[in-house]
Each structure stands twice: as structure tokens, then as C-alpha cells.
Coordinates of C-alpha atoms in Angstrom, one line a residue:
Chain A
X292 CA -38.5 15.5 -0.8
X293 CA -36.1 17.7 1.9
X294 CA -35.2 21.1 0.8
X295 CA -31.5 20.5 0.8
X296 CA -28.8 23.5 2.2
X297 CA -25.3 23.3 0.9
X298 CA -22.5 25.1 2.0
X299 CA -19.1 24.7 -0.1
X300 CA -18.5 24.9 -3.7
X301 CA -15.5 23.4 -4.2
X302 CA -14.2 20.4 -6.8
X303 CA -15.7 18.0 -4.6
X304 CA -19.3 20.3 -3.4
X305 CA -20.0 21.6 -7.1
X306 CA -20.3 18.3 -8.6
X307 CA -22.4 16.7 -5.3
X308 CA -24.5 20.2 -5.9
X309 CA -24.8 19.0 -9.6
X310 CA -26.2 15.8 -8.9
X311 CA -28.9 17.1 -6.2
X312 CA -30.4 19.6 -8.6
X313 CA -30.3 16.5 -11.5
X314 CA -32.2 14.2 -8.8
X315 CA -34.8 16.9 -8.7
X316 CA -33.9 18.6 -5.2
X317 CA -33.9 22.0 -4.6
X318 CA -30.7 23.4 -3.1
X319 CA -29.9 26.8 -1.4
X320 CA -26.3 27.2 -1.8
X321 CA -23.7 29.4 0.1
X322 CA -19.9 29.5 0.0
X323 CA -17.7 32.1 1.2
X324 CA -16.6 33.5 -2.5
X325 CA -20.1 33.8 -4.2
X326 CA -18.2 33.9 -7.5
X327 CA -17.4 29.8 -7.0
X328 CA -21.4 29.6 -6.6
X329 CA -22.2 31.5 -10.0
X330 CA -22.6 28.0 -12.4
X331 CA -24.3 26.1 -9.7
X332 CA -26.7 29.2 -9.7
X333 CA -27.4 29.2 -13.3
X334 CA -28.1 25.7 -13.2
X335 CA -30.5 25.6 -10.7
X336 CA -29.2 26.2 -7.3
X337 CA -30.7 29.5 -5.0
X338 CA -28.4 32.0 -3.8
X339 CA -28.2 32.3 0.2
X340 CA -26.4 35.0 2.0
X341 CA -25.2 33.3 5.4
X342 CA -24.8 29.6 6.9
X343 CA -28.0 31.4 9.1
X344 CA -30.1 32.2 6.2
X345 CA -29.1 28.2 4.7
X346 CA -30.0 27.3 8.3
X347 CA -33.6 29.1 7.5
X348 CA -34.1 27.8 3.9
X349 CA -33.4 23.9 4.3
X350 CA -34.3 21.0 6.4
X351 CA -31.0 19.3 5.4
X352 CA -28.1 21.1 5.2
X353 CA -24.8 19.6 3.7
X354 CA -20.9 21.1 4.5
X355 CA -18.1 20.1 2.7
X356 CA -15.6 23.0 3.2
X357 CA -11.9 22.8 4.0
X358 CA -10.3 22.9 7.3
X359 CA -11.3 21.7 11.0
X360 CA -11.5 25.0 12.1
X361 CA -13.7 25.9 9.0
X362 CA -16.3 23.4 10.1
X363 CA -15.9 24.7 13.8
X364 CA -17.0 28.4 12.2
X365 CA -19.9 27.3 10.3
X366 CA -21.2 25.2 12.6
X367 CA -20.2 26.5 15.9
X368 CA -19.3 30.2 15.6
X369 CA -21.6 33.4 15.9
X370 CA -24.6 32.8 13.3
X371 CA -23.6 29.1 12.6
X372 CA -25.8 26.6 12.0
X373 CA -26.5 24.9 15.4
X374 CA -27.4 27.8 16.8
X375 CA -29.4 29.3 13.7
X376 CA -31.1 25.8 12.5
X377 CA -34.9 24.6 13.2
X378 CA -35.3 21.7 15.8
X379 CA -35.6 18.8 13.9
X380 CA -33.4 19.8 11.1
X381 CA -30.4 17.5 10.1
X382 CA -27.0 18.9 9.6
X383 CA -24.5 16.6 7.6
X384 CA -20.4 17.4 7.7
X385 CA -18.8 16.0 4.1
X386 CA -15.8 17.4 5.3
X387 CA -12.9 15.5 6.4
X388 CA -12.6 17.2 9.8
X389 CA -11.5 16.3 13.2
X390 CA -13.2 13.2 15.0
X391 CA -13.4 15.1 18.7
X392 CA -15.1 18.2 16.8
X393 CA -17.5 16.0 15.1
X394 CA -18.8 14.6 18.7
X395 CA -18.6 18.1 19.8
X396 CA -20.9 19.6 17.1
X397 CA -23.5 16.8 17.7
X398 CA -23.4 17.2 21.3
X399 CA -24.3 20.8 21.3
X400 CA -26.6 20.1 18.1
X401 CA -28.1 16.8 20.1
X402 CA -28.9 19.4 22.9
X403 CA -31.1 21.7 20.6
X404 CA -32.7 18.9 18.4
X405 CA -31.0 19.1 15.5
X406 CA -29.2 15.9 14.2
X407 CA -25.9 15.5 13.1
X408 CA -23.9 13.3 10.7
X409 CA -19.9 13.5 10.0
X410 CA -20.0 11.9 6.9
X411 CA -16.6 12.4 5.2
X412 CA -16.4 10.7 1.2
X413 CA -13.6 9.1 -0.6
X414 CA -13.2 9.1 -4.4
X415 CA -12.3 11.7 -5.5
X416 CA -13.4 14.5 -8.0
X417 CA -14.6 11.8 -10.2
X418 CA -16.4 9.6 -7.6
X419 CA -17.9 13.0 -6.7
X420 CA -19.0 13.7 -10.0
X421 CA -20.2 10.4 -11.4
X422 CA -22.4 10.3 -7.7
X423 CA -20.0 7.2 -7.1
X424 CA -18.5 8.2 -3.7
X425 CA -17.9 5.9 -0.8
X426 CA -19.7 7.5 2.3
X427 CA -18.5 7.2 5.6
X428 CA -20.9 8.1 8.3
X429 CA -21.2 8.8 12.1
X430 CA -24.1 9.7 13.9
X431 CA -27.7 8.1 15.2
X432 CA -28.9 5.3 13.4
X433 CA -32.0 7.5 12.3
X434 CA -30.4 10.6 11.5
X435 CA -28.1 8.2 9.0
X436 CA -31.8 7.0 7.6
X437 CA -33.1 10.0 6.8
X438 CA -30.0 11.3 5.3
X439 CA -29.9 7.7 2.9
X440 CA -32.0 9.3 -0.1
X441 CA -29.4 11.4 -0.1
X442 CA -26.3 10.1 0.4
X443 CA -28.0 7.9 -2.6
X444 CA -27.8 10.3 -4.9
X445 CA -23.8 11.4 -4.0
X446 CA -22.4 7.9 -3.3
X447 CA -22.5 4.7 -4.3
X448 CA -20.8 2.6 -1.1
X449 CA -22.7 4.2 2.1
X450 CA -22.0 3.2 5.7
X451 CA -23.0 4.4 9.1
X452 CA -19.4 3.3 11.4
X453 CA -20.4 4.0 14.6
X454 CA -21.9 6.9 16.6
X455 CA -20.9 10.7 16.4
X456 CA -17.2 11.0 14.9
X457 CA -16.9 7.3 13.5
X458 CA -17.2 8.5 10.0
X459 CA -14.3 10.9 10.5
X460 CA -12.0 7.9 12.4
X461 CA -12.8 5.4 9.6
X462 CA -11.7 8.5 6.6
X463 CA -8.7 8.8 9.0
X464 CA -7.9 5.3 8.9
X465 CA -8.2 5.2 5.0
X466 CA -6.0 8.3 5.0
X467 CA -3.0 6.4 6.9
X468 CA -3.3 4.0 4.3
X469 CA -3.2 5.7 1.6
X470 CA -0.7 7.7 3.2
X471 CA 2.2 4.4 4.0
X472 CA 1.2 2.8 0.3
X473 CA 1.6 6.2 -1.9
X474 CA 5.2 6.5 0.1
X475 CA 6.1 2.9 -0.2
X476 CA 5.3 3.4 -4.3
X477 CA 7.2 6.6 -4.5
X478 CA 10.2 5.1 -2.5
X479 CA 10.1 1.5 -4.3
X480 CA 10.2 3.4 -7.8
X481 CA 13.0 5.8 -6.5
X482 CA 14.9 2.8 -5.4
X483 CA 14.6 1.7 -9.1
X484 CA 14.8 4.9 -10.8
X485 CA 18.5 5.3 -8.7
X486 CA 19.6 1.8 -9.5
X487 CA 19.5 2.7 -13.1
X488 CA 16.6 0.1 -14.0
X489 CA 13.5 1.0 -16.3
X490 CA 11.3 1.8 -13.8
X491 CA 8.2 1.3 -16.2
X492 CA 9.5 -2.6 -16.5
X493 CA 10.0 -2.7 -12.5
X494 CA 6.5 -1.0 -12.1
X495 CA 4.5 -3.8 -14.3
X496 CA 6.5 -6.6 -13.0
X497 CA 6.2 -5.8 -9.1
X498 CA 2.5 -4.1 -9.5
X499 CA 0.4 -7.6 -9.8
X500 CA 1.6 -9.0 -6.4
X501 CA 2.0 -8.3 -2.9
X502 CA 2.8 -4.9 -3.9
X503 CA 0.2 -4.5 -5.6
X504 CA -2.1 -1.3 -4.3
X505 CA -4.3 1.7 -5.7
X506 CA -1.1 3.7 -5.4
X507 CA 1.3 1.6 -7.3
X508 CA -1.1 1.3 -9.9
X509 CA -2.8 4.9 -10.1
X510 CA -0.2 7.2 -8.8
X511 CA 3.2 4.8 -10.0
X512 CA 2.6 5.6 -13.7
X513 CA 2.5 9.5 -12.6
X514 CA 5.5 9.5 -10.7
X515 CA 7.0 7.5 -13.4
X516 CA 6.2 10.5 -16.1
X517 CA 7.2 13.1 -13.9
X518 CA 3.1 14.2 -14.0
X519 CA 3.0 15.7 -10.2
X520 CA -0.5 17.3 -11.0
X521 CA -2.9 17.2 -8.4
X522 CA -5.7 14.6 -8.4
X523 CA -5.5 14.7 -4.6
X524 CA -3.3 17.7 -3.3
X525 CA -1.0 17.4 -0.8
X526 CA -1.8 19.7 1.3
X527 CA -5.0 18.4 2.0
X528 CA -3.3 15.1 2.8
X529 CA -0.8 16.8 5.1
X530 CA -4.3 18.4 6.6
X531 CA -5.8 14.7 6.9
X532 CA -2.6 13.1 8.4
X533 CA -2.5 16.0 11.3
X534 CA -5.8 14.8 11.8
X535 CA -5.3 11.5 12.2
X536 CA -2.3 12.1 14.4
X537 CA -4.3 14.3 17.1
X538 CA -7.1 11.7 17.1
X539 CA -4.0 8.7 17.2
X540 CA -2.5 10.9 20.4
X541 CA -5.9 11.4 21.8
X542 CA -6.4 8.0 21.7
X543 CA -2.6 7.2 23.7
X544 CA -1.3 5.5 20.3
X545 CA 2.1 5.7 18.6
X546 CA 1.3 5.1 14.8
X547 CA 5.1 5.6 13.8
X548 CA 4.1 4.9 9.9
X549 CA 1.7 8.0 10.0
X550 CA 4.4 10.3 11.9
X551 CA 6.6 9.6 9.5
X552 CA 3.9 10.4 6.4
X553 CA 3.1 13.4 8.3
X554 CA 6.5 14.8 8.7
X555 CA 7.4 13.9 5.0
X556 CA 4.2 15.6 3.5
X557 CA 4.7 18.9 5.8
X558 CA 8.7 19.2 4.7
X559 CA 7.1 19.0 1.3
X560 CA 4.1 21.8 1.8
X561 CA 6.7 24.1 3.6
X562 CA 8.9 24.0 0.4
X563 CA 6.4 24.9 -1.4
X564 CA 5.1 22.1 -3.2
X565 CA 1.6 21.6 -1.4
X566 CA -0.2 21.9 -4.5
X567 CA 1.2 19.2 -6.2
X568 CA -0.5 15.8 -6.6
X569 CA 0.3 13.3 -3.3
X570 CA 2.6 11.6 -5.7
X571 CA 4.9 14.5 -5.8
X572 CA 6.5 13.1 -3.0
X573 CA 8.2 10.5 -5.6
X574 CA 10.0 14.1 -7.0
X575 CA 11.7 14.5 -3.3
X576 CA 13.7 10.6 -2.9
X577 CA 15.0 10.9 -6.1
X578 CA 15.5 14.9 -6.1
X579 CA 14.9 17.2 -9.1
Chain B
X239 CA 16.4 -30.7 -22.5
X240 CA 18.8 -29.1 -19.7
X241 CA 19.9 -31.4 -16.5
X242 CA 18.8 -29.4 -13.6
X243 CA 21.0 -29.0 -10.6
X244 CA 18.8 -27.8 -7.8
X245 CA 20.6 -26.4 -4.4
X246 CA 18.1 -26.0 -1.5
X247 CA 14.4 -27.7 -0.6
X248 CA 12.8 -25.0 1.8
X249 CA 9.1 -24.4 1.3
X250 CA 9.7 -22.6 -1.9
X251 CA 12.5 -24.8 -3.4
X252 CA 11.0 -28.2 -3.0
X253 CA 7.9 -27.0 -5.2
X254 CA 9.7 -25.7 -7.7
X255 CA 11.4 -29.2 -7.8
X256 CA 8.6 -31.3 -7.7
X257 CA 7.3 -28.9 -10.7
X258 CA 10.5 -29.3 -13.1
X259 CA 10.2 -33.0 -12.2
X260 CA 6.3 -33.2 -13.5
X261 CA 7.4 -31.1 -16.9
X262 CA 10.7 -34.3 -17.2
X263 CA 13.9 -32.9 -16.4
X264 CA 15.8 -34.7 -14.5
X265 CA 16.8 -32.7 -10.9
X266 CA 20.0 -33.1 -9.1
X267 CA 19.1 -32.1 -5.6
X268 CA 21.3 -31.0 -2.7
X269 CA 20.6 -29.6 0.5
X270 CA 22.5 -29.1 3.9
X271 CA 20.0 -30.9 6.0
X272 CA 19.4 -34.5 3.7
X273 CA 16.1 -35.2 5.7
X274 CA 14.3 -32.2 3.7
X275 CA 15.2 -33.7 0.3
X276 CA 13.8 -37.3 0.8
X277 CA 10.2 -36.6 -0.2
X278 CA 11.7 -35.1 -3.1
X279 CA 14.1 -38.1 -3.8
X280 CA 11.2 -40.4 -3.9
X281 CA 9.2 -38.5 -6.3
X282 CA 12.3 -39.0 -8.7
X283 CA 14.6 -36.1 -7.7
X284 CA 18.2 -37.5 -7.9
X285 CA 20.8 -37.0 -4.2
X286 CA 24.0 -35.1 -4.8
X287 CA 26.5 -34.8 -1.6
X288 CA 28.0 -31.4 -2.1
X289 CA 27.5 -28.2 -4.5
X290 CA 30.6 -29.3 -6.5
X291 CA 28.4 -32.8 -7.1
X292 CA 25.7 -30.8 -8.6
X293 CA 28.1 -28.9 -10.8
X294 CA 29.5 -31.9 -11.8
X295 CA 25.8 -33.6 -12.9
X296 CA 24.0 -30.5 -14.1
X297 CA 23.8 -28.1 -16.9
X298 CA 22.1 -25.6 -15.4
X299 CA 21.9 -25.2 -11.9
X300 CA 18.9 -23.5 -9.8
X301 CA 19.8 -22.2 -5.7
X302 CA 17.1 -21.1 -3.4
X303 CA 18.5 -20.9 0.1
X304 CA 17.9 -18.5 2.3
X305 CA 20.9 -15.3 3.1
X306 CA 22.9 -13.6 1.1
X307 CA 25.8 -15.7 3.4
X308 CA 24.8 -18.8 2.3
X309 CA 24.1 -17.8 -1.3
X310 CA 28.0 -16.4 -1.2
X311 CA 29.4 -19.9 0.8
X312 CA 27.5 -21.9 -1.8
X313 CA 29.2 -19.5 -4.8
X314 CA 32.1 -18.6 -3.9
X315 CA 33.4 -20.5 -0.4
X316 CA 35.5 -23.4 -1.3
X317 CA 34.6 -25.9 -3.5
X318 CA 31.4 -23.6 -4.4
X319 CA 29.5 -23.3 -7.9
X320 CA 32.0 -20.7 -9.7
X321 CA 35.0 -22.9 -8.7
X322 CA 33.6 -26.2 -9.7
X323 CA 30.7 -25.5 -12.7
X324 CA 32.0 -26.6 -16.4
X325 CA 32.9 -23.8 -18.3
X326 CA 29.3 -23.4 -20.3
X327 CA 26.9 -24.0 -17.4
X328 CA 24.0 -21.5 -16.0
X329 CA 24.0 -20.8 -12.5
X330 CA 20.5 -19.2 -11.3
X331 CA 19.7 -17.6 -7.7
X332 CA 16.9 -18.0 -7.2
X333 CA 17.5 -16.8 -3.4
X334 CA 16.2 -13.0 -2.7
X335 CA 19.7 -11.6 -1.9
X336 CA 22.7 -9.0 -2.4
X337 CA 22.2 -7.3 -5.8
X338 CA 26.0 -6.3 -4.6
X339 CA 26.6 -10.0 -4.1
X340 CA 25.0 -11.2 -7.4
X341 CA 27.0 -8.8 -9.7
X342 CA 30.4 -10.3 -8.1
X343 CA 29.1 -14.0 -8.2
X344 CA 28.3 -12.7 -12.3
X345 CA 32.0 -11.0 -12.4
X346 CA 34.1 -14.0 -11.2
X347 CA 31.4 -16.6 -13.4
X348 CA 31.8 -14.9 -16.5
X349 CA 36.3 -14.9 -16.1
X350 CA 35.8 -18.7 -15.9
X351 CA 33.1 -18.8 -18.7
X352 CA 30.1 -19.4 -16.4
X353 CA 26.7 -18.0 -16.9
X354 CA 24.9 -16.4 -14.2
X355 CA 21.2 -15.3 -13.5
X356 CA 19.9 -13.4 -10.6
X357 CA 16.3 -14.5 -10.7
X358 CA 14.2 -13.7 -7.4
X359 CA 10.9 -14.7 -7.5
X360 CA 7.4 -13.4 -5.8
X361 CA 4.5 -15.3 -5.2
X362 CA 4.8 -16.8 -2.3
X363 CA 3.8 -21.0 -1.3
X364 CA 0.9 -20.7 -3.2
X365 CA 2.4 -19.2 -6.8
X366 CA 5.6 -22.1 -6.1
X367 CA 3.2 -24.6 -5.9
X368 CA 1.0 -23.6 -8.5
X369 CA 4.0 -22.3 -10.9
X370 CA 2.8 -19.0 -10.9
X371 CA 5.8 -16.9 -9.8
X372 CA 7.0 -14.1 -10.9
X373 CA 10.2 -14.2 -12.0
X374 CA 12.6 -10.6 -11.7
X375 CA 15.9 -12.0 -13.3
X376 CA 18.8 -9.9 -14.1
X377 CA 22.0 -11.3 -16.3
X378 CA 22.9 -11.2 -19.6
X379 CA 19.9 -11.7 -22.5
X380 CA 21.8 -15.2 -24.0
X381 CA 21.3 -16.4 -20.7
X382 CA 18.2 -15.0 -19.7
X383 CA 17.1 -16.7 -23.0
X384 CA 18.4 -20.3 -22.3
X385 CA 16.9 -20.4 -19.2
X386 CA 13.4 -19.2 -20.1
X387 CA 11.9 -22.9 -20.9
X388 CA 13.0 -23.4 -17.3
X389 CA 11.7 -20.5 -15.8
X390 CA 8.5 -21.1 -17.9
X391 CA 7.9 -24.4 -15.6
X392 CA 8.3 -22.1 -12.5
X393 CA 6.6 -18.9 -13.3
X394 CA 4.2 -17.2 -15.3
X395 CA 5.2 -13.8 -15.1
X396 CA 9.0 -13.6 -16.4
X397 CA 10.9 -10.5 -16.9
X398 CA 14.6 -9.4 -17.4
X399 CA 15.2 -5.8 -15.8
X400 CA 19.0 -5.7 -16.8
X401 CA 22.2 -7.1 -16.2
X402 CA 24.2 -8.6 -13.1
X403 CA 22.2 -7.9 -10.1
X404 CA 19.0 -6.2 -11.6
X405 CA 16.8 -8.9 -10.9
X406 CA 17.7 -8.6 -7.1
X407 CA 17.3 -4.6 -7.6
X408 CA 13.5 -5.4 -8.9
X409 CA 13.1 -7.4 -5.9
X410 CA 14.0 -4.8 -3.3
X411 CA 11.9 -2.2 -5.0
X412 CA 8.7 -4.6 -4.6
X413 CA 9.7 -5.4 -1.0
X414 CA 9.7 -2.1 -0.2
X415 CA 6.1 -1.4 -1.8
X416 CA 4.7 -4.0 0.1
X417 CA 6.4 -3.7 4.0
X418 CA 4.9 0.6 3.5
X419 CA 1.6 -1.3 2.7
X420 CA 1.3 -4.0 5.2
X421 CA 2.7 -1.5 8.0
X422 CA 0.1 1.3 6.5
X423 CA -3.0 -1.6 6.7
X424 CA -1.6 -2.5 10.1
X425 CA -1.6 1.2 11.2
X426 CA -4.9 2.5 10.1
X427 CA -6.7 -1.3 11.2
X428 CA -4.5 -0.6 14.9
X429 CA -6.3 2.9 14.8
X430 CA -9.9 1.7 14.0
X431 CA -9.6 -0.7 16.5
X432 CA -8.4 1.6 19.4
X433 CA -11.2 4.1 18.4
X434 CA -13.8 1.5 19.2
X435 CA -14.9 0.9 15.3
X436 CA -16.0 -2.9 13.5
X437 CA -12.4 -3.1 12.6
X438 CA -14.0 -5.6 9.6
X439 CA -16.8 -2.8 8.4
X440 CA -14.3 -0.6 8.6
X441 CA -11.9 -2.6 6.6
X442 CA -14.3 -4.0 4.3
X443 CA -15.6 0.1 3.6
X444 CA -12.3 1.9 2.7
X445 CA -10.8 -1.6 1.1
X446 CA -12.1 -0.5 -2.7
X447 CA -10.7 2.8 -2.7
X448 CA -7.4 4.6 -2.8
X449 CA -6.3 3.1 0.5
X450 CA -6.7 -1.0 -1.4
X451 CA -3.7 -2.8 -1.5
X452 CA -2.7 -7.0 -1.5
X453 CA -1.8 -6.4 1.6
X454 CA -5.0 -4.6 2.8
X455 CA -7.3 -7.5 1.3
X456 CA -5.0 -10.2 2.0
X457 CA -3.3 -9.6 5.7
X458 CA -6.1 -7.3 6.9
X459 CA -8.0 -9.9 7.4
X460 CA -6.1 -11.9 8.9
X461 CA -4.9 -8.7 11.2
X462 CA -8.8 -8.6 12.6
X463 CA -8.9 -12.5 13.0
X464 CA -5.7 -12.2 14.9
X465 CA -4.5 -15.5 12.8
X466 CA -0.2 -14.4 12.4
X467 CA 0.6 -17.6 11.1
X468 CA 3.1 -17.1 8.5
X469 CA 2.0 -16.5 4.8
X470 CA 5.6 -14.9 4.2
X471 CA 7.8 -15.0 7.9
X472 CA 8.7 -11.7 9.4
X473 CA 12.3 -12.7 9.5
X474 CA 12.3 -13.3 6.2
X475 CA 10.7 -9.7 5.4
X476 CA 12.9 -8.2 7.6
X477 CA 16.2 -9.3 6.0
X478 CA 15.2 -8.0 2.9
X479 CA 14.6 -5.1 3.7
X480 CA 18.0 -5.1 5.2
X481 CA 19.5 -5.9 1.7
X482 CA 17.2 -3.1 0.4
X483 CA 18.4 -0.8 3.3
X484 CA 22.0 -1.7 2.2
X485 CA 21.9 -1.4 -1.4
X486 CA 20.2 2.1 -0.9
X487 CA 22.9 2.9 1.4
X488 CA 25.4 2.4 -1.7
X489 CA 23.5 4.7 -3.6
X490 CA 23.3 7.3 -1.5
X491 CA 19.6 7.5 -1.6
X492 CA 17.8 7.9 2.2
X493 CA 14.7 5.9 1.8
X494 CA 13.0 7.2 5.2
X495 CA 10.1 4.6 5.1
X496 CA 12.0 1.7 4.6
X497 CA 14.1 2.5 7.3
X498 CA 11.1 2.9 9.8
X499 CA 9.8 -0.3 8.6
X500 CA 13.1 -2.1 8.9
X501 CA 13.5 -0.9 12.2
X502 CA 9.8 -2.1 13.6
X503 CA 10.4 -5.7 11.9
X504 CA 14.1 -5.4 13.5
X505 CA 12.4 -4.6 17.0
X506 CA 9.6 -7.6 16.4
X507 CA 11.9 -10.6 15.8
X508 CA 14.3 -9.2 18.4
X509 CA 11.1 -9.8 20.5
X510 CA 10.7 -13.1 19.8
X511 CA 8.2 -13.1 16.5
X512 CA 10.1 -13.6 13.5
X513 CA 8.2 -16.9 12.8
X514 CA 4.9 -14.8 12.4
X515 CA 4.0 -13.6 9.4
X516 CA 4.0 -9.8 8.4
X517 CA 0.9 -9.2 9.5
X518 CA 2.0 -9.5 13.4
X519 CA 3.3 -6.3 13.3
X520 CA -0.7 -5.3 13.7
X521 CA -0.5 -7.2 17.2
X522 CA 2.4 -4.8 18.1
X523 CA 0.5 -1.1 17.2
X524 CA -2.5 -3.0 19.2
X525 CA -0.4 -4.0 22.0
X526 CA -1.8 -6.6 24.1

């Protein structure tokens, strides 16, 4: 059984820590505020000082940690793991980061003999705490082998896309989704709200069809009770949607559905309101 | 049991004939073009020349036919339903139109003693067919109620949102829920394919999560086969979300994604593809 590093405790890293130490690994833990770390501690997890000293500690080390340049720090700075780690370790981004960094990272890591995954999840804080996360990987074919025990344990739908950074393009491609059906709820259920309908009656009657999606279903009832607390902030989609609109330009692509998500979610997090649910954007059509 | 008037045999209409023929009521049928309503005459359906001939056979009288122009000719023009219906009849349109347009038709009806429904329907061929609809009427609840034994024969799921016009309102909310999904599946299964992924894994892997939708599962695949035939015509999509454009218009409300959507299935049939279904506007983000 690996010795597994992990580096993040956030909502989404303290629960995958959680269900390591249950499946018996042992886990040497960092994160920037060592107060986050304290439960995980008590339950099992080892204190390390530095992404260097994880580096020294574990033959598998997980990230899951914020921002692009976040991942770019711990993994390419002064100290960061692909310079720090063994040959022959395996380095796995969770985070939802930047496609070109995630070939970038395993080039310089390929270059060294370490292996690298990106690996970004969907699901959520509950598919991360029931171990029920959908796993999207990139990387070699036996770096994504190795890694499967693992990835076992945190997810319950696990997929290798493609080669360096094809984990990351498939989370971005999920992310425009979600992104064009949570604004297509939230402006369908304005348009009713405004014409003076019951919007709960227009919400079950349109939400069995070919309107039908995850964010009528989940996020309609929320916007509906004016509940614009966060399951999935939206600065973090606003983060994801810049994302996928580098890697859409990179690419020579004009994904006019995704602008317009982007631009709507940024208005929203520069007034203030990036740390309401995505479906706060309902609270914007139809105004205060 | 009612006599059935029935204005209008298109793919929709002449199953929703041949199903209130099989449960015994006896259909008046009229449409512009007499060549569509033969099949229908033989299987028992009764020819009347003109909309003033149905009003004169028919208690209740059902349209389905296409604009909102043609739903006001056959209303209101000369020698329309309103002018020529028996005081006591119940006119329902069926048509996805005007919710401006069905709130006058219900205004000048009721001066001359004339029920009216507006009663759009979702469900596409296959729920016509199978009498499946869903039924979004709007009217007053006397004659909501007399024509539920009717609509019972048509659909399965059969609300009233409200008066004059409501049921039209419903069905601009649900258009607009489902163009911000099928242009969101058609973006991020355009962006998977330009990054070089298995457009099917990668639509198959974020399909159960927060990005699933109808029109996910049901165009996507279709998207990645390349099939465009139509399921529900482009054309037809794009005028209602012209009504839906409209009617937010008189509100006041600015409804940012249906505009973008309006405009890219504007710019498609301009191009020459308003005969293929929704899903082409994948072949347009893909170019080629």
C-alpha cells in the first residue's frame, strides 16, 4: 500500500483525506493554514511542514488546492514538488486547473521520472464525502493504473481521457455545461417569476421534458426559495469558466455560450456576490 | 361527448387526431393544404372547407398550426373562429405562440361568450403519438375543466398555470431552459472535440453529473454521430424563442442567454439549416 501525500484541506480534500485514512492508508498532510489540518490530524493524518517535506514522506502525492497559479506554486515553484520528489514517485492534481499547465507540470515532471496525473472530480462536497466522485484523468496509461486503488477509494465513476491535460479539458467541458443549463434555469424561472405565474407549478410542469437537466431540478427549487447558499460557489465557477475560455482561445474557438457565462458570473463576483451558490445568478434577472 | 373541431394536420396535429378518433369523438378536420388531411379522412376524420365550417360542426375546437400569424388569421381574420363559433363553444391553441396574442383572442372570445384555452404542448412526435404530452394551458378553470377529458386523450401531464396567456408563458419559460441546454451540450461537446478527446467518453463521463440534461443525453449523441435530422426543427426553435424574446421585451426583463441563443439559431436558418434539428448548431461551433 503507497504512502499517500496530500496537500489541501479544503471541503473537497478533508473528506477525500477522511476516506484514505478509513481505507487504511497512511497520509502525510500539508495545507498552507495548518489550523484547516488540525481534525484530519486527530484522526489519523501526519503533520508535514512543506510540499518538499510531503515530497519526502510519500510515494503518491495528491493536490487539490484552489487556483491555476496555486497548482503552478506547489508543483513548479522553489521547493515544489517536481523538483523535491523521488524518481519514480507519482504526483496527482485534483484540482480543477489549467489544461496547458497540466501538460506543462508533466513535461518537466516526465523529464525527472516522476509521473503525473490531472485528475480533476465532479460531485461535489457530498460525492467527495460519500467516496462517490466522478474522476477525470490525464496522464500515461500506467501512471492512471497505479493511481486506480486510489482514485477507488475517492470516486466511484473513474476515467483516464486522454494524455497529459485531458482530465482538465473534459472538467472544462462539464463546466460549460453546467454553466449554459444553471443560466438557462435561472432565466426560464425569471421569465416566469416576471410573468406573474407560480413558478413552483412552471418548474414541475417544464422540469420532466426537454428541459429537463441537473440544474432545473437541483438548483430550480433554490432559486425558487430564494436559498442562494453555496453548494458550488460562484467564484469557483467564474475560476472554471476563465479556464475554459483560455483553453477555448488556445484552441482558435469562439464558444459564444461560455463568454456569455463567463461575463455574467464575473459582473456577479465583482458585486460582491461570489460566495453565493451558482444559482444566485437567478437573484440578478429578476433583481432583488 | 364533445364534437371536436380540429384546425391543422402537421406532424403534431395529425396524431393528436388520429388519437381523439381511437378514444370516439368525432373530428371535424380542416387544413390549408387538403392533401395532408386525407390519411386522416380515411381513418374516420370528417373534411370541413373553411374555419367558419368547423365552428359551425364542432363544440369544441382544437388548432395546431404553426405562427403566431396564422394562429391570429385563423382567430381573428375574417370569417375566423371568434367571429363564427356559437356562443358556448371552447376554442383551444394548441399552437406554441403569442402569450400577447392568446390573451386578445381570450378578450374578444369571452365579449361574444366564447371560451378560450391556450394549451401548448411538449413532447415532441413521439409524446403526440404516444399521447404523452404535456399540456401547459392557461384560461379560465370552467374551461380548463371542460376540456380536461379531451386533453386527457392527448396528454398525460396536464396543468393550468393561470389565465389568458399563461399557458403560452409556461411554454417560453421551458423553451428557454432547453435552447441554454442544447447550446451548452453543443458547446462543451464542440470543445472536447477541438481538444482532440473521445467526444463519446467524454460525453458518456460528465453525462450523470451536474452538467446532465435531456438535451445532453438526447441530442449529444446525436451531436457526435453527426445525425441533424430533425427531432424538433431549428426553425421551429428559433421562432419561439422569438416569441420568448418578445414577451420578455414587454416585461422589461433582459434575458441575456436567450438573446445569444436566439441570435445563433437566427444566424443558422439564415444559413440555410432551419430544417435540421437543434442539435446542428454543434456542426456550427465545430465548423466544417
Amino acid at each position: 500500500m503507497d504512502t499517500i501525500g496530500f496537500i489541501g484541506a479544503g471541503v473537497m480534500g478533508a473528506s477525500m483525506v477522511r476516506n484514505l485514512l478509513k481505507a487504511g492508508y497512511p497520509v502525510y498532510l500539508h495545507t498552507r493554514t495548518r489550523a484547516k489540518a488540525e481534525p484530519l490530524l486527530a484522526e489519523g493524518a501526519s503533520w508535514t511542514d512543506s510540499p518538499a517535506a510531503v515530497a519526502e514522506a510519500a510515494d503518491v502525492i495528491i493536490t487539490i488546492i484552489g487556483y491555476p497559479k496555486d497548482v503552478e506554486a506547489v508543483y513548479l515553484g522553489e521547493g515544489g514538488l517536481v523538483a523535491t520528489a523521488r524518481s519514480g514517485s507519482l504526483l496527482i492534481d485534483m484540482t480543477t486547473s489549467s489544461p496547458a499547465l497540466a501538460r506543462r507540470i508533466a513535461e518537466v515532471a516526465a523529464a525527472r521520472g516522476i509521473d503525473v496525473l490531472d485528475a480533476p472530480v465532479s460531485g461535489g462536497d457530498i460525492g467527495a464525502r460519500e467516496g462517490t466522485l466522478t474522476i477525470m484523468a490525464g496522464g500515461e496509461k500506467e501512471a492512471f493504473e497505479r493511481a486506480r486503488p486510489v482514485f477507488e477509494v475517492l470516486g466511484k465513476s473513474i476515467r483516464r481521457l486522454g494524455g497529459a491535460g485531458a482530465g482538465q479539458l473534459t472538467k472544462m467541458a462539464n463546466q460549460i455545461a453546467v454553466a449554459a443549463s444553471t443560466l438557462g434555469a435561472a432565466e426560464a424561472l425569471a421569465f416566469a417569476r416576471s410573468a406573474g405565474l407560480d413558478v413552483q407549478a412552471v418548474l414541475d410542469t417544464i422540469g420532466g421534458g426537454a428541459a429537463a437537466s441537473w440544474s432545473l431540478s437541483k438548483l430550480g427549487p433554490r432559486m425558487v426559495a430564494g436559498d442562494f447558499a453555496p453548494g458550488f460557489y460562484a467564484k469557483h465557477l467564474l475560476k472554471d469558466l476563465g479556464i475554459a475560455l483560455e483553453s477555448a482561445r488556445e484552441m482558435g474557438m469562439s464558444l459564444p455560450g461560455l463568454e456569455l457565462a463567463q461575463s455574467l458570473y464575473d459582473a456577479m463576483v465583482r458585486d460582491g456576490f461570489g460566495e453565493q451558490g451558482t444559482q444566485g445568478i437567478y437573484h440578478r434577472l429578476v433583481g432583488k
